[in-house]
Tab-separated table of C-alpha atoms and ligand atoms in Angstrom:
chain	number	residue	atom	x	y	z
W	151	MET	CA	13.706	11.348	-28.959
W	152	SER	CA	10.629	11.205	-31.127
W	153	GLU	CA	10.818	12.323	-34.674
W	154	SER	CA	7.589	13.992	-34.501
W	155	ILE	CA	9.131	16.762	-32.481
W	156	PRO	CA	9.394	19.901	-34.624
W	157	ALA	CA	12.746	21.540	-35.121
W	158	ALA	CA	13.708	24.091	-32.699
W	159	PRO	CA	12.567	27.711	-33.516
W	160	SER	CA	16.063	28.863	-33.968
W	161	GLY	CA	16.711	26.042	-36.482
W	162	GLN	CA	19.021	23.253	-35.872
W	163	ARG	CA	20.797	24.029	-32.438
W	164	PRO	CA	24.338	23.072	-32.079
W	165	ARG	CA	25.153	20.168	-29.669
W	166	GLY	CA	26.474	21.965	-26.510
W	167	ALA	CA	29.635	20.907	-24.718
W	168	ALA	CA	27.633	18.935	-22.249
W	169	TYR	CA	25.792	16.831	-24.912
W	170	ASP	CA	27.691	13.646	-24.089
W	171	SER	CA	27.684	14.039	-20.344
W	172	VAL	CA	26.478	11.059	-18.162
W	173	PHE	CA	23.404	13.105	-17.157
W	174	LEU	CA	22.074	13.943	-20.714
W	175	ARG	CA	22.978	10.446	-21.967
W	176	ALA	CA	20.858	8.967	-19.118
W	177	ALA	CA	18.154	11.245	-20.031
W	178	ARG	CA	18.264	10.166	-23.622
W	179	HIS	CA	18.317	6.411	-22.417
W	180	GLU	CA	21.568	5.879	-23.864
W	181	PRO	CA	24.186	3.661	-22.056
W	182	VAL	CA	25.985	5.214	-19.253
W	183	PRO	CA	29.098	4.385	-17.336
W	184	HIS	CA	27.333	5.082	-13.973
W	185	THR	CA	24.045	6.638	-12.827
W	186	PRO	CA	24.112	10.365	-12.749
W	187	VAL	CA	23.262	12.155	-9.586
W	188	TRP	CA	22.285	15.745	-8.560
W	189	PHE	CA	20.124	16.970	-5.591
W	190	MET	CA	17.329	19.416	-5.698
W	191	ARG	CA	18.304	22.519	-3.597
W	192	GLN	CA	21.831	21.299	-3.922
W	193	ALA	CA	22.891	25.059	-3.631
W	194	GLY	CA	21.876	26.728	-0.652
W	195	ARG	CA	21.979	26.797	3.224
W	196	SER	CA	23.547	23.480	3.574
W	197	LEU	CA	26.890	25.037	2.287
W	198	PRO	CA	28.887	27.314	4.554
W	199	GLU	CA	30.315	28.914	1.235
W	200	TYR	CA	26.659	29.870	0.202
W	201	LEU	CA	25.942	31.353	3.571
W	202	LYS	CA	29.045	33.375	3.246
W	203	VAL	CA	28.418	34.898	-0.180
W	204	ARG	CA	24.637	35.486	0.499
W	205	GLU	CA	25.441	37.372	3.721
W	206	GLY	CA	23.424	40.689	3.728
W	207	ILE	CA	21.932	40.022	0.315
W	208	PRO	CA	18.058	39.376	0.029
W	209	MET	CA	17.321	36.119	-1.662
W	210	LEU	CA	15.499	37.743	-4.639
W	211	GLU	CA	18.067	40.438	-5.105
W	212	SER	CA	20.801	37.680	-5.069
W	213	CYS	CA	18.853	35.890	-7.990
W	214	MET	CA	19.398	39.136	-10.084
W	215	ARG	CA	23.253	39.412	-9.769
W	216	PRO	CA	24.591	37.149	-12.551
W	217	GLU	CA	28.136	36.782	-11.028
W	218	LEU	CA	26.700	35.798	-7.700
W	219	VAL	CA	24.225	33.331	-9.495
W	220	LYS	CA	27.158	31.922	-11.161
W	221	GLU	CA	29.250	31.292	-7.968
W	222	ILE	CA	26.358	29.922	-6.077
W	223	THR	CA	25.284	27.481	-8.816
W	224	LEU	CA	28.991	26.228	-9.093
W	225	GLN	CA	29.391	25.765	-5.469
W	226	PRO	CA	27.910	22.323	-5.127
W	227	VAL	CA	29.218	21.134	-8.558
W	228	ARG	CA	32.774	21.852	-7.101
W	229	ARG	CA	32.037	20.458	-3.718
W	230	HIS	CA	30.034	17.264	-4.274
W	231	LYS	CA	31.094	16.394	-7.963
W	232	VAL	CA	27.427	16.165	-8.957
W	233	ASP	CA	26.725	15.265	-12.628
W	234	ALA	CA	24.518	18.491	-13.155
W	235	ALA	CA	24.236	21.844	-12.005
W	236	ILE	CA	20.791	23.567	-11.278
W	237	PHE	CA	20.444	27.160	-12.004
W	238	PHE	CA	20.384	29.194	-8.822
W	239	SER	CA	17.066	31.139	-8.960
W	240	ASP	CA	13.550	30.619	-7.570
W	241	ILE	CA	10.175	29.862	-8.821
W	242	VAL	CA	8.885	33.355	-8.007
W	243	VAL	CA	11.477	35.213	-9.814
W	244	PRO	CA	9.431	35.393	-13.146
W	245	LEU	CA	6.509	36.660	-11.021
W	246	LYS	CA	8.657	39.552	-9.524
W	247	ALA	CA	9.765	40.060	-13.036
W	248	VAL	CA	6.126	40.987	-14.263
W	249	GLY	CA	5.538	43.152	-11.458
W	250	ILE	CA	4.055	41.071	-8.788
W	251	ASP	CA	5.015	42.357	-5.227
W	252	VAL	CA	6.630	39.150	-3.979
W	253	ASP	CA	9.317	38.586	-1.288
W	254	ILE	CA	11.072	35.457	0.028
W	255	LYS	CA	11.007	35.412	3.825
W	256	ALA	CA	13.827	33.377	5.310
W	257	GLY	CA	12.412	30.228	6.799
W	258	VAL	CA	8.866	30.872	5.439
W	259	GLY	CA	9.177	31.061	1.680
W	260	PRO	CA	7.490	33.270	-1.094
W	261	VAL	CA	4.951	35.926	0.365
W	262	ILE	CA	2.683	37.862	-1.923
W	263	ALA	CA	1.629	41.300	-0.819
W	264	ASP	CA	-1.721	41.322	-2.744
W	265	PRO	CA	-2.943	37.798	-3.320
W	266	ILE	CA	-4.784	37.100	-6.514
W	267	ARG	CA	-8.052	36.070	-5.996
W	268	THR	CA	-10.452	37.986	-8.515
W	269	ARG	CA	-10.884	38.597	-12.170
W	270	ALA	CA	-9.682	42.062	-11.787
W	271	ASP	CA	-6.533	40.701	-9.836
W	272	LEU	CA	-5.542	38.766	-12.943
W	273	GLN	CA	-4.832	41.861	-14.985
W	274	ARG	CA	-1.581	42.018	-12.812
W	275	LEU	CA	-0.392	38.982	-14.337
W	276	ARG	CA	0.908	40.364	-17.700
W	277	PRO	CA	3.010	38.174	-20.089
W	278	LEU	CA	6.726	37.658	-19.473
W	279	GLU	CA	9.068	39.142	-22.136
W	280	PRO	CA	12.723	38.064	-22.543
W	281	ASP	CA	13.840	41.818	-21.996
W	282	ASP	CA	12.214	41.452	-18.454
W	283	MET	CA	14.963	39.213	-17.408
W	284	PRO	CA	18.318	40.267	-18.913
W	285	TYR	CA	20.059	38.946	-15.695
W	286	ILE	CA	18.867	35.511	-16.206
W	287	THR	CA	20.217	35.439	-19.923
W	288	GLU	CA	23.565	36.710	-18.575
W	289	ALA	CA	23.983	34.497	-15.603
W	290	VAL	CA	23.086	31.369	-17.692
W	291	GLY	CA	25.637	32.465	-20.304
W	292	LEU	CA	28.219	32.921	-17.789
W	293	LEU	CA	27.476	29.693	-16.114
W	294	VAL	CA	27.412	27.480	-19.441
W	295	ALA	CA	30.746	29.036	-20.360
W	296	GLU	CA	32.232	28.021	-16.971
W	297	LEU	CA	30.410	24.590	-16.688
W	298	GLY	CA	31.857	23.259	-20.095
W	299	ALA	CA	30.947	19.557	-20.194
W	300	THR	CA	28.767	19.695	-17.023
W	301	PRO	CA	25.063	20.251	-18.001
W	302	LEU	CA	23.027	23.185	-16.445
W	303	ILE	CA	19.442	22.369	-15.618
W	304	GLY	CA	17.020	25.240	-16.174
W	305	PHE	CA	13.774	25.269	-14.084
W	306	ALA	CA	10.538	26.974	-13.461
W	307	GLY	CA	7.463	26.630	-11.062
W	308	ALA	CA	4.430	24.819	-12.621
W	309	PRO	CA	1.090	26.803	-12.930
W	310	PHE	CA	-0.516	24.920	-9.912
W	311	THR	CA	2.251	25.606	-7.555
W	312	LEU	CA	2.604	29.159	-8.544
W	313	ALA	CA	-1.143	29.637	-8.357
W	314	SER	CA	-1.149	28.246	-4.899
W	315	TYR	CA	1.336	31.094	-3.719
W	316	LEU	CA	-0.592	33.789	-5.514
W	317	VAL	CA	-3.940	32.895	-4.445
W	318	GLU	CA	-3.044	32.017	-0.871
W	319	GLY	CA	-0.481	34.894	-0.507
W	320	GLY	CA	2.141	32.580	0.929
W	321	PRO	CA	2.932	28.984	1.924
W	322	SER	CA	-0.156	26.811	2.808
W	323	ARG	CA	-0.881	23.622	4.444
W	324	SER	CA	-4.385	23.101	2.878
W	325	TYR	CA	-4.655	25.455	-0.006
W	326	GLU	CA	-8.224	26.476	0.960
W	327	ASN	CA	-8.372	29.529	-1.152
W	328	THR	CA	-6.656	28.015	-4.077
W	329	LYS	CA	-9.065	25.345	-4.103
W	330	ALA	CA	-12.040	27.467	-3.601
W	331	MET	CA	-11.208	29.246	-6.677
W	332	MET	CA	-10.363	25.893	-8.589
W	333	TYR	CA	-13.889	24.376	-7.504
W	334	GLY	CA	-15.966	27.450	-7.445
W	335	GLU	CA	-14.820	29.541	-10.113
W	336	PRO	CA	-13.365	27.205	-12.756
W	337	GLU	CA	-13.249	29.694	-15.649
W	338	LEU	CA	-11.154	32.132	-13.556
W	339	TRP	CA	-8.997	29.376	-12.312
W	340	ALA	CA	-8.485	28.145	-15.920
W	341	GLU	CA	-7.556	31.712	-17.049
W	342	LEU	CA	-5.238	31.977	-14.163
W	343	VAL	CA	-3.347	28.886	-14.679
W	344	ASP	CA	-3.099	29.565	-18.527
W	345	ARG	CA	-1.428	32.905	-17.887
W	346	LEU	CA	0.952	31.205	-15.456
W	347	ALA	CA	1.680	28.520	-18.324
W	348	ASP	CA	2.657	31.441	-20.555
W	349	ILE	CA	4.870	33.062	-17.970
W	350	THR	CA	6.541	29.725	-17.135
W	351	SER	CA	6.981	28.695	-20.623
W	352	ALA	CA	8.768	32.222	-21.331
W	353	PHE	CA	10.924	31.726	-18.253
W	354	LEU	CA	12.142	28.341	-19.374
W	355	LYS	CA	12.662	29.500	-23.046
W	356	ILE	CA	14.951	32.298	-21.751
W	357	GLN	CA	17.025	29.832	-19.808
W	358	ILE	CA	17.147	27.203	-22.781
W	359	GLU	CA	17.947	29.941	-25.415
W	360	ALA	CA	20.945	31.090	-23.050
W	361	GLY	CA	22.335	27.453	-22.918
W	362	ALA	CA	20.470	25.249	-20.175
W	363	SER	CA	20.432	21.845	-21.507
W	364	ALA	CA	17.733	20.418	-19.540
W	365	ILE	CA	14.694	21.646	-17.745
W	366	GLN	CA	12.796	20.724	-14.658
W	367	LEU	CA	9.168	21.892	-14.038
W	368	PHE	CA	8.460	22.055	-10.379
W	369	ASP	CA	4.939	21.223	-9.315
W	370	SER	CA	6.000	20.900	-5.686
W	371	TRP	CA	2.411	21.050	-4.126
W	372	ALA	CA	0.330	19.294	-6.937
W	373	GLY	CA	0.187	16.406	-4.540
W	374	ALA	CA	-2.567	18.120	-2.680
W	375	LEU	CA	-5.010	17.164	-5.678
W	376	ALA	CA	-6.910	13.963	-6.519
W	377	PRO	CA	-6.089	12.557	-9.919
W	378	ASP	CA	-9.433	13.703	-11.498
W	379	GLU	CA	-9.035	17.211	-10.238
W	380	TYR	CA	-5.462	17.373	-11.479
W	381	ARG	CA	-6.636	15.976	-14.836
W	382	ARG	CA	-9.318	18.624	-15.086
W	383	SER	CA	-7.818	21.691	-13.428
W	384	VAL	CA	-3.986	21.471	-13.787
W	385	LEU	CA	-2.987	19.060	-16.562
W	386	PRO	CA	-3.927	21.351	-19.505
W	387	ALA	CA	-1.801	24.215	-18.292
W	388	SER	CA	1.113	22.015	-17.547
W	389	THR	CA	0.908	20.336	-20.775
W	390	LYS	CA	0.932	23.694	-22.427
W	391	VAL	CA	4.311	24.505	-20.774
W	392	PHE	CA	5.890	20.990	-21.898
W	393	ASP	CA	4.491	21.701	-25.523
W	394	ALA	CA	6.009	25.105	-25.495
W	395	VAL	CA	9.575	23.884	-24.814
W	396	ALA	CA	9.270	20.569	-26.844
W	397	PRO	CA	10.787	22.200	-29.932
W	398	TYR	CA	14.188	22.721	-28.262
W	399	GLN	CA	14.516	18.864	-27.694
W	400	VAL	CA	16.153	19.289	-24.308
W	401	PRO	CA	15.195	16.744	-21.746
W	402	ARG	CA	12.085	17.821	-19.611
W	403	ILE	CA	11.758	16.621	-15.947
W	404	HIS	CA	8.464	17.099	-13.985
W	405	PHE	CA	8.534	16.807	-10.303
W	406	GLY	CA	6.290	17.201	-7.153
W	407	VAL	CA	6.138	15.826	-3.665
W	408	ASN	CA	3.414	13.420	-2.589
W	409	THR	CA	2.354	12.807	-6.218
W	410	GLY	CA	2.219	8.928	-6.097
W	411	GLU	CA	-1.189	8.843	-7.416
W	412	LEU	CA	-0.394	11.532	-10.010
W	413	LEU	CA	2.870	9.975	-11.608
W	414	GLY	CA	1.120	8.714	-14.763
W	415	LEU	CA	-0.638	12.075	-15.415
W	416	MET	CA	2.544	14.012	-14.816
W	417	GLY	CA	4.386	12.004	-17.446
W	418	GLN	CA	1.372	12.489	-19.759
W	419	ALA	CA	1.563	16.302	-19.496
W	420	GLY	CA	4.658	15.870	-21.568
W	421	ALA	CA	7.701	15.095	-19.364
W	422	ASP	CA	10.518	12.863	-20.633
W	423	ILE	CA	11.565	12.120	-17.121
W	424	VAL	CA	9.377	12.088	-13.990
W	425	GLY	CA	10.630	12.862	-10.624
W	426	VAL	CA	9.441	10.725	-7.720
W	427	ASP	CA	9.481	11.409	-4.118
W	428	TRP	CA	10.536	8.686	-1.602
W	429	ARG	CA	6.944	7.275	-0.967
W	430	VAL	CA	6.765	5.233	-4.151
W	431	PRO	CA	9.733	2.697	-5.009
W	432	LEU	CA	11.079	3.463	-8.472
W	433	ASN	CA	10.068	-0.079	-9.781
W	434	VAL	CA	6.416	0.840	-8.935
W	435	ALA	CA	6.854	4.265	-10.209
W	436	ALA	CA	8.008	2.915	-13.535
W	437	ASP	CA	4.799	0.990	-13.935
W	438	ARG	CA	2.695	4.109	-13.190
W	439	VAL	CA	4.569	6.287	-15.539
W	440	GLY	CA	4.663	3.659	-18.370
W	441	PRO	CA	7.415	2.783	-21.027
W	442	GLY	CA	9.521	5.314	-22.683
W	443	LYS	CA	9.985	7.749	-19.832
W	444	GLY	CA	12.942	8.122	-17.542
W	445	LEU	CA	12.706	8.435	-13.694
W	446	GLN	CA	14.521	10.786	-11.202
W	447	GLY	CA	14.826	10.069	-7.632
W	448	ASN	CA	14.069	9.108	-4.933
W	449	LEU	CA	15.940	8.736	-1.706
W	450	ASP	CA	14.324	10.071	1.351
W	451	PRO	CA	16.208	13.357	2.244
W	452	ALA	CA	16.056	12.527	5.982
W	453	VAL	CA	18.109	9.294	5.397
W	454	LEU	CA	21.113	11.709	5.256
W	455	TYR	CA	20.860	12.308	8.858
W	456	ALA	CA	21.378	8.517	9.524
W	457	PRO	CA	24.904	6.858	9.658
W	458	THR	CA	26.919	6.497	6.459
W	459	HIS	CA	26.270	2.637	6.148
W	460	VAL	CA	22.584	3.334	6.252
W	461	VAL	CA	22.727	6.040	3.746
W	462	GLU	CA	24.483	3.627	1.494
W	463	THR	CA	22.071	0.628	2.033
W	464	LYS	CA	19.226	2.969	1.186
W	465	ALA	CA	20.900	4.304	-1.811
W	466	ARG	CA	21.531	0.932	-3.093
W	467	GLU	CA	17.957	0.120	-2.661
W	468	VAL	CA	16.906	2.935	-4.909
W	469	LEU	CA	19.471	1.923	-7.583
W	470	HIS	CA	18.236	-1.741	-7.385
W	471	ALA	CA	14.578	-0.436	-7.765
W	472	ALA	CA	15.773	1.561	-10.793
W	473	GLN	CA	16.922	-1.563	-12.496
W	474	ALA	CA	13.189	-1.958	-13.574
W	475	LEU	CA	14.137	0.660	-16.193
W	476	GLY	CA	16.600	-1.448	-17.771
W	477	GLY	CA	19.923	0.193	-16.884
W	478	SER	CA	19.374	3.481	-18.160
W	479	GLY	CA	16.892	6.408	-17.861
W	480	HIS	CA	17.510	6.844	-14.261
W	481	ILE	CA	18.898	10.001	-12.632
W	482	PHE	CA	19.555	9.611	-8.938
W	483	ASN	CA	18.193	12.427	-6.644
W	484	LEU	CA	16.704	12.823	-3.402
W	485	GLY	CA	12.866	12.423	-3.002
W	486	HIS	CA	12.797	16.273	-2.264
W	487	GLY	CA	15.307	19.045	-1.581
W	488	VAL	CA	18.482	19.172	0.309
W	489	MET	CA	17.727	20.596	3.807
W	490	PRO	CA	19.472	23.354	5.327
W	491	THR	CA	20.713	21.337	8.410
W	492	MET	CA	22.187	18.521	6.417
W	493	ASP	CA	25.913	17.638	6.666
W	494	PRO	CA	27.254	18.587	3.221
W	495	ASP	CA	29.985	15.939	3.620
W	496	ALA	CA	27.120	13.343	3.632
W	497	LEU	CA	25.966	14.525	0.312
W	498	THR	CA	29.470	14.512	-1.106
W	499	ARG	CA	29.967	10.872	0.118
W	500	LEU	CA	26.538	10.009	-1.247
W	501	VAL	CA	27.621	11.177	-4.910
W	502	ALA	CA	30.785	9.187	-4.628
W	503	PHE	CA	28.810	6.122	-3.606
W	504	VAL	CA	26.215	6.321	-6.155
W	505	HIS	CA	28.947	6.648	-8.890
W	506	GLU	CA	30.708	3.573	-7.451
W	507	ALA	CA	27.898	1.404	-6.833
W	508	SER	CA	26.222	1.970	-10.089
W	509	ALA	CA	29.507	1.706	-12.075
W	510	ARG	CA	29.036	-0.574	-15.292
I	781	CP3	O1	19.776	24.410	-5.705
I	781	CP3	C1	18.524	24.594	-6.349
I	781	CP3	O2	17.704	23.526	-6.368
I	781	CP3	C2	18.420	25.595	-7.177
I	781	CP3	C3	17.731	26.671	-6.554
I	781	CP3	C4	16.319	26.685	-6.189
I	781	CP3	C5	15.780	27.623	-5.049
I	781	CP3	N1	14.588	27.568	-5.096
I	781	CP3	C6	16.611	28.406	-4.399
I	781	CP3	C7	16.055	28.885	-3.042
I	781	CP3	C8	15.121	25.994	-6.685
I	781	CP3	C9	15.209	25.085	-7.939
I	781	CP3	C10	14.081	26.539	-6.126
I	781	CP3	C11	12.717	26.119	-6.442
I	781	CP3	C12	11.594	26.314	-5.404
I	781	CP3	N2	11.344	27.556	-4.737
I	781	CP3	C13	10.490	25.586	-5.263
I	781	CP3	C14	10.327	24.089	-5.942
I	781	CP3	C15	11.373	23.153	-5.355
I	781	CP3	C16	10.831	22.522	-4.078
I	781	CP3	O3	11.487	22.603	-2.943
I	781	CP3	O4	9.709	21.846	-4.024
I	781	CP3	C17	9.573	26.068	-4.311
I	781	CP3	C18	8.338	25.471	-3.830
I	781	CP3	C19	10.121	27.363	-4.127
I	781	CP3	C20	9.615	28.470	-3.319
I	781	CP3	C21	10.586	28.667	-1.963
I	781	CP3	N3	11.660	29.481	-2.122
I	781	CP3	C22	10.603	28.029	-0.725
I	781	CP3	C23	9.466	27.107	-0.257
I	781	CP3	C24	11.629	28.610	-0.124
I	781	CP3	C25	12.311	28.145	1.202
I	781	CP3	C26	11.872	29.163	2.364
I	781	CP3	C27	12.836	28.825	3.582
I	781	CP3	O5	13.600	29.800	3.883
I	781	CP3	O6	12.997	27.646	3.996
I	781	CP3	C28	12.345	29.457	-1.063
I	781	CP3	C29	13.615	30.282	-0.717
I	781	CP3	C30	14.668	29.641	-1.401
I	781	CP3	N4	14.751	29.447	-2.649
I	781	CP3	C31	16.051	29.454	-0.819
I	781	CP3	C32	16.771	28.964	-1.686
I	781	CP3	C33	18.350	28.497	-1.579
I	781	CP3	C34	16.367	29.639	0.551
I	781	CP3	C35	16.353	31.133	0.931
I	781	CP3	C36	17.656	31.537	1.274
I	781	CP3	O7	18.763	30.815	1.115
I	781	CP3	O8	17.700	32.655	2.080
């Protein structure tokens, strides 16, 4: 890591039990015995054990129960033997914590009761304080103790993706209200994403302070923007988030879907590792992101519905393309999240295959 990074606010942080894990070594571009692998949305509806423990508990409520969060986060680690756990929560949990009326509707996604469209609406987005989320600190603490040498990835939604839900009021295909504000009221937009940058930074800090050893910033829907617009309207806010967590010196991953044209800028925002969807081969992504950064990805999730030998051929293609990075700095993942109808056994087999095929 660069020596220009200032010391963590709490002084020299002790190296956690996961420091020498394959995942964190790869993230630091150190030699690894095999390529590490985890899956976005690895915890969730593809797992029968998840459906069982979630029965009758609304999504957002489940995120506030530390024992349940611990159990759900551990489920895919136990089952698939992935190299990292991702904290079970949601990108809208910090919005709920500052008082936004948000719900997650099954099969739909986050729905906001009163969308944020005006300057007056902005007042509802107050800063996030650590005391707003005692359940997050508790859940991360429980998890880190139980995970031992397996790293825990903390995460948050990036300002643009969060803004898209807040302004549209829910999921969207074309982001017309969001873009209307971005193009038509640039000052209001800048203030909105700046407030969101602060909330997101606070959410990530809470997770890191409690023991998360890497973070991922999800700008899932940033691919809706042209590079110039991203640079002007989104990059400053996302950069603010990466800068805010830089002092902790944990690897920072930045991911979005359909972001082939944005990969360079998403790296510039301050990521150590850029997540790539399946549309851009990793050797091409490496050129776009530039030297010194790692890559995460990027098997097309839908490949998992094909026969095993096809999954393995396609996974091997990903590993080969990653050799452009020079043998380290690659974290294997899907190009987007696990889908609810996926066969969990296919995912378990894929983890074993990636470990075997990349052994060195
Ligand atoms: O396993 C993990 O990856 C950790 C948990 C996690 C969830 N959401 C749990 C969840 C993570 C990292 C997220 C991030 C998230 N949430 C993103 C970024 C990742 C991405 O997919 O691009 C986004 C855009 C959201 C918003 C959101 N929350 C959506 C679109 C949905 C799906 C709606 C649906 O029902 O299909 C949710 C709900 C959600 N978040 C579920 C889970 C497991 C499903 C709800 C349920 O199980 O009842």
